CSV table of N, CA, C and O in Angstrom, one decimal:
chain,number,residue,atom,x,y,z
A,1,UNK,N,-0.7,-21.9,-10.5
A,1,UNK,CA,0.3,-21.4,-9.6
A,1,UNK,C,1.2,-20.4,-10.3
A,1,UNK,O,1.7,-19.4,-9.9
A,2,UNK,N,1.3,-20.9,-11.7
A,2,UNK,CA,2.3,-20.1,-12.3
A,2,UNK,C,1.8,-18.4,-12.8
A,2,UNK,O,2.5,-17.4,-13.0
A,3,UNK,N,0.3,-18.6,-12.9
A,3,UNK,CA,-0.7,-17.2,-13.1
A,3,UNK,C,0.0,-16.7,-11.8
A,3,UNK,O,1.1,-16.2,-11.9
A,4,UNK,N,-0.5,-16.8,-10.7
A,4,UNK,CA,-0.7,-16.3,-9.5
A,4,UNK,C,1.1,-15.7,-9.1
A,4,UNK,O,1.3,-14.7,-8.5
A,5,UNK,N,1.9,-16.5,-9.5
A,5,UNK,CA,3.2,-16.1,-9.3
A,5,UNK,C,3.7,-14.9,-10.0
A,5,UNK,O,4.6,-14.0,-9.6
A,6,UNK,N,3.1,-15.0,-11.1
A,6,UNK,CA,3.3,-14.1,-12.5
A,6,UNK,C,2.6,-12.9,-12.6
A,6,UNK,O,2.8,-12.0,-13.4
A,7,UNK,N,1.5,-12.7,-11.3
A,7,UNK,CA,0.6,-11.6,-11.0
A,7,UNK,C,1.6,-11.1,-9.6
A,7,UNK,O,1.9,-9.9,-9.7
A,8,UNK,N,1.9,-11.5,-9.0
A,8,UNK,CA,2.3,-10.7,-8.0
A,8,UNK,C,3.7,-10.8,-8.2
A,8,UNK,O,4.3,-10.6,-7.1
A,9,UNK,N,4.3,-11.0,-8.9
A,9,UNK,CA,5.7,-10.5,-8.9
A,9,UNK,C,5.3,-9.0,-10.0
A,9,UNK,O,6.1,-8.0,-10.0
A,10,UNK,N,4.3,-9.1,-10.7
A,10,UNK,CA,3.8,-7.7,-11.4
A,10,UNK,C,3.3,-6.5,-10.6
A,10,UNK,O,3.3,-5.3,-10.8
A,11,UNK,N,2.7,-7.3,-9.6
A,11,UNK,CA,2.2,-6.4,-8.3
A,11,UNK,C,3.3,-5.6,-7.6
A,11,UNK,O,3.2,-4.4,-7.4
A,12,UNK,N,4.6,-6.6,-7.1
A,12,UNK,CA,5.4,-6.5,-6.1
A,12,UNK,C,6.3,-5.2,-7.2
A,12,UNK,O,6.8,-4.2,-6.6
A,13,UNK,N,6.4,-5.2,-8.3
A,13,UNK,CA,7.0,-4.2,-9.4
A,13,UNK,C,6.3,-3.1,-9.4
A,13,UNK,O,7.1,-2.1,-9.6
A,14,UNK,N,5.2,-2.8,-9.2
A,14,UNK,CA,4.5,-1.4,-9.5
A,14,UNK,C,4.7,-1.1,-8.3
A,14,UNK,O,5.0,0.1,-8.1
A,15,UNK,N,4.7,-2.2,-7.0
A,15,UNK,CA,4.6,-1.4,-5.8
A,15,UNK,C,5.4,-0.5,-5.3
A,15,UNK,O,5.1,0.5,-4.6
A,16,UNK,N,6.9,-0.9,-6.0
A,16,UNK,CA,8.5,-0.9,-5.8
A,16,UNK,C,8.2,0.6,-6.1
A,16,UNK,O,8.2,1.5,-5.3
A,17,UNK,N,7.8,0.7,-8.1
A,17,UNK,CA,7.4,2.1,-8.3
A,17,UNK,C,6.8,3.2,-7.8
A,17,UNK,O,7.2,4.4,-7.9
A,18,UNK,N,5.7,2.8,-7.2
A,18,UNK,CA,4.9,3.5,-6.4
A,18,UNK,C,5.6,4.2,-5.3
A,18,UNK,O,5.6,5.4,-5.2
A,19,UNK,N,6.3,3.4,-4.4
A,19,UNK,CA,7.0,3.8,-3.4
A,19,UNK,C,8.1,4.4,-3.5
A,19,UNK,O,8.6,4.9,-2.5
A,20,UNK,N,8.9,4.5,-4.9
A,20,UNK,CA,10.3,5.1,-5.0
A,20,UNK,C,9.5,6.3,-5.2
A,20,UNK,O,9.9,7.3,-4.6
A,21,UNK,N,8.3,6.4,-6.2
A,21,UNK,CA,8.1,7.4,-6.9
A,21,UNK,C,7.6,8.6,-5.9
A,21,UNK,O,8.0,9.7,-5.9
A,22,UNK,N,6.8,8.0,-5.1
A,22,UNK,CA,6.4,8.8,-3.9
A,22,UNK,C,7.7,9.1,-2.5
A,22,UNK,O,7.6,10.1,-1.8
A,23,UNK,N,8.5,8.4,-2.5
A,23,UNK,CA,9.2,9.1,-1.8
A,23,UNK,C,10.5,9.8,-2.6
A,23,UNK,O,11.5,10.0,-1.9
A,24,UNK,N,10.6,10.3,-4.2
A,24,UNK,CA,11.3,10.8,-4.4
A,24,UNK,C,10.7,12.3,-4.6
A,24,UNK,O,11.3,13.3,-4.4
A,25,UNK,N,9.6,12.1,-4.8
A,25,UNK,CA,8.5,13.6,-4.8
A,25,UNK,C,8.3,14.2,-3.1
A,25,UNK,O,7.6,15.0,-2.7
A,26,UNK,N,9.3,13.2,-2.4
A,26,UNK,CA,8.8,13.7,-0.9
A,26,UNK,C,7.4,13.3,-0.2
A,26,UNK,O,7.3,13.6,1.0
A,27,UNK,N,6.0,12.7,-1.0
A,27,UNK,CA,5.2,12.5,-0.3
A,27,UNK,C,5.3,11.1,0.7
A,27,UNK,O,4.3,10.8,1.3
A,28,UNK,N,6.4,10.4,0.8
A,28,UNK,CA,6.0,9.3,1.3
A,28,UNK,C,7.5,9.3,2.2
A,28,UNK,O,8.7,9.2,1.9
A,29,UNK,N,6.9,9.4,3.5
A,29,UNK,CA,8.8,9.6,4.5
A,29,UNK,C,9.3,8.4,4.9
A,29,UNK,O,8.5,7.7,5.5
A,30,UNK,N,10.3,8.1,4.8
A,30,UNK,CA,11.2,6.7,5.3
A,30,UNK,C,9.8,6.4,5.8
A,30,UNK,O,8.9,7.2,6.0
A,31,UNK,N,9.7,4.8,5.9
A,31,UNK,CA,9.0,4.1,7.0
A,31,UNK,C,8.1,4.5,7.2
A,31,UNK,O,7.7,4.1,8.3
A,32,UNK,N,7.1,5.3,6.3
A,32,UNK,CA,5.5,5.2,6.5
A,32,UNK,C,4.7,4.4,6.7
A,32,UNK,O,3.8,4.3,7.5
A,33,UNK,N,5.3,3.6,5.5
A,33,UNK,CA,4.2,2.4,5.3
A,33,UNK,C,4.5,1.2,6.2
A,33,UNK,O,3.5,0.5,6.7
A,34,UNK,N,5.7,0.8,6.5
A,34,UNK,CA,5.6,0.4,8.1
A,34,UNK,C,5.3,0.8,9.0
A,34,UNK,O,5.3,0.0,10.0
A,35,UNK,N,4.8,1.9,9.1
A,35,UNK,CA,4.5,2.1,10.8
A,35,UNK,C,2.2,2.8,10.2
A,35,UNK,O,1.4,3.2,10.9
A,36,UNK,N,2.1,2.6,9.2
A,36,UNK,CA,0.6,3.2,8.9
A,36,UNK,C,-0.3,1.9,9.6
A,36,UNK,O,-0.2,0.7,9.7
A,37,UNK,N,-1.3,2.7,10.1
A,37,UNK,CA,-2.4,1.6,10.6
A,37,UNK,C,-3.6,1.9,10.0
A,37,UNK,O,-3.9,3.1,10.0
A,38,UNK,N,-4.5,0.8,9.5
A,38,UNK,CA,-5.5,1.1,9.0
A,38,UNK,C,-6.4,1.5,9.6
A,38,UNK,O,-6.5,1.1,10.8
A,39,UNK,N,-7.6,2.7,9.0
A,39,UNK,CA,-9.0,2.6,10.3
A,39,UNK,C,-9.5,1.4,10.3
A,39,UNK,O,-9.3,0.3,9.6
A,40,UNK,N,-10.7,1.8,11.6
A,40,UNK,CA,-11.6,-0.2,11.4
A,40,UNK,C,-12.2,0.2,9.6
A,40,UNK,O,-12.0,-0.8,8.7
A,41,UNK,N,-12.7,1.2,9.2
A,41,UNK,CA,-13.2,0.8,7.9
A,41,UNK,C,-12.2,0.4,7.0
A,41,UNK,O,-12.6,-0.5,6.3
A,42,UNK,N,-11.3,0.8,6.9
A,42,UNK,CA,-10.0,0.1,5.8
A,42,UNK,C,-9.8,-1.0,6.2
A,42,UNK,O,-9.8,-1.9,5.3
A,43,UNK,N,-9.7,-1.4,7.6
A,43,UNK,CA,-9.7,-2.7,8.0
A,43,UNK,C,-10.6,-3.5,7.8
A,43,UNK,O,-10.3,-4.7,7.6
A,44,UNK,N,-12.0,-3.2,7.7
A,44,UNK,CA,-12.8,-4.0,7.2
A,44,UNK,C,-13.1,-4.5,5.7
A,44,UNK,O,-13.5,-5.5,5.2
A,45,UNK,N,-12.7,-3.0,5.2
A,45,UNK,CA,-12.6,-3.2,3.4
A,45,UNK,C,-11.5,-4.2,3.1
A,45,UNK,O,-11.7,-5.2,2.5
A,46,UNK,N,-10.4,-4.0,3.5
A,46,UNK,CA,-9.2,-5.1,3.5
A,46,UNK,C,-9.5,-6.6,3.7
A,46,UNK,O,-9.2,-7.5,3.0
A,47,UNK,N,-10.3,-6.6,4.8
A,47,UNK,CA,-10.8,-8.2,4.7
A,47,UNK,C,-11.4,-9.0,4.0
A,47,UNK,O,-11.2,-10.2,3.8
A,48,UNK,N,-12.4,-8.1,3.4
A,48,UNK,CA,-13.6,-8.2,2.5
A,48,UNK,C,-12.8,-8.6,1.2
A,48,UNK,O,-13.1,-9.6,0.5
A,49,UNK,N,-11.9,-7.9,1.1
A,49,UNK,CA,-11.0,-7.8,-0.4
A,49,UNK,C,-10.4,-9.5,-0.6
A,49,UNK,O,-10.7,-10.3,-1.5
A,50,UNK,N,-9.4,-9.7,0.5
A,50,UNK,CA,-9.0,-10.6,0.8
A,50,UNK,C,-10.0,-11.9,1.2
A,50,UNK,O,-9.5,-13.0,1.0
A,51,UNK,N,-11.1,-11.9,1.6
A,51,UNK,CA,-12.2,-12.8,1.1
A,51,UNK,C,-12.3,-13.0,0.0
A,51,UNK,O,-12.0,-14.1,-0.5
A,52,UNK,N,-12.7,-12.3,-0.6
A,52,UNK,CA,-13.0,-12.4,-2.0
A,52,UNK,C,-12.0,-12.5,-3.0
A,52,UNK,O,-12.3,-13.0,-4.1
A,53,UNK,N,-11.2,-12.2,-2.9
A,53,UNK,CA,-9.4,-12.4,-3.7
A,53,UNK,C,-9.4,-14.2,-3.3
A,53,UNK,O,-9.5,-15.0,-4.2
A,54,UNK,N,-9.3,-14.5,-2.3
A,54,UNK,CA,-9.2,-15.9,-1.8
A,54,UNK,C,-10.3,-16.8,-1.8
A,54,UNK,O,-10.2,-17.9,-1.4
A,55,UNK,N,-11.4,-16.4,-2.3
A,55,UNK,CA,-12.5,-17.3,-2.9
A,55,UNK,C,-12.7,-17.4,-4.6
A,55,UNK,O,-13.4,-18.1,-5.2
A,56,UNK,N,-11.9,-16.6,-4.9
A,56,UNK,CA,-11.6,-16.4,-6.5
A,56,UNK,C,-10.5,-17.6,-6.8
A,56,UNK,O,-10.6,-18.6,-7.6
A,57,UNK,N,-9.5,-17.2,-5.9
A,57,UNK,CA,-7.7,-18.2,-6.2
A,57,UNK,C,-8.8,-19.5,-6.5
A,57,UNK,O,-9.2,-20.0,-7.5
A,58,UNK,N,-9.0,-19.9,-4.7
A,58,UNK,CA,-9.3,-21.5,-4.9
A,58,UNK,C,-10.4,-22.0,-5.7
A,58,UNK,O,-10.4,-23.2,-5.9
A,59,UNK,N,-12.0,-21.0,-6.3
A,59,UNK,CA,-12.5,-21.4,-7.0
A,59,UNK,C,-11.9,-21.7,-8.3
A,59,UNK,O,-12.8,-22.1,-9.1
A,60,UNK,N,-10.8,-21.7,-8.8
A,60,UNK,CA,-10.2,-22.3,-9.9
A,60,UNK,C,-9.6,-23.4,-9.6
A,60,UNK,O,-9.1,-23.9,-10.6
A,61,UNK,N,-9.2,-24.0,-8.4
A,61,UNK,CA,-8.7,-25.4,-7.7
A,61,UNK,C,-9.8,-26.2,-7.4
A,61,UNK,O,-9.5,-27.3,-7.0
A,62,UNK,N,-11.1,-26.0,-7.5
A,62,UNK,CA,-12.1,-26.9,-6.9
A,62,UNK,C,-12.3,-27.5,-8.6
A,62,UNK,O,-12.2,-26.9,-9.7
A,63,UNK,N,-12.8,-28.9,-8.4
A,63,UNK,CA,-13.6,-29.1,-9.5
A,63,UNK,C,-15.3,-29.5,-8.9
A,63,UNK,O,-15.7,-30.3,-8.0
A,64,UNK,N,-16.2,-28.6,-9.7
A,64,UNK,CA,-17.7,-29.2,-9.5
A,64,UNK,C,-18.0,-30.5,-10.3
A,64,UNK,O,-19.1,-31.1,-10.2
């Protein structure tokens, strides 16, 4: 838990960067990324991701 905590608060930090960095260069306008919708293919790549990101987490909680 403490990996997993320790990874996305490193995530949630670059994201911060990403998004100041892009909306100080002007590519990214208030409230983009709240109002963006994915295509069905991003939508489907997203799911996929998130399958497999979440079969990773819990295969280190299972014991065989």
């Amino acid at each position: 838990m403490l990996a997993l905590s320790t990874e996305l608060a490193a995530t949630r930090s670059r994201l911060d960067t990403l998004e100041r960095v892009l909306a100080d260069r002007g590519s990214l306008p208030p409230g983009a990324l709240e109002s963006w919708q994915p295509s069905s293919d991003a939508g489907v790549a997203r799911v996929r991701d998130m399958q497999a990101y979440t079969q990773r987490v819990f295969e280190t909680l299972t014991c065989d």
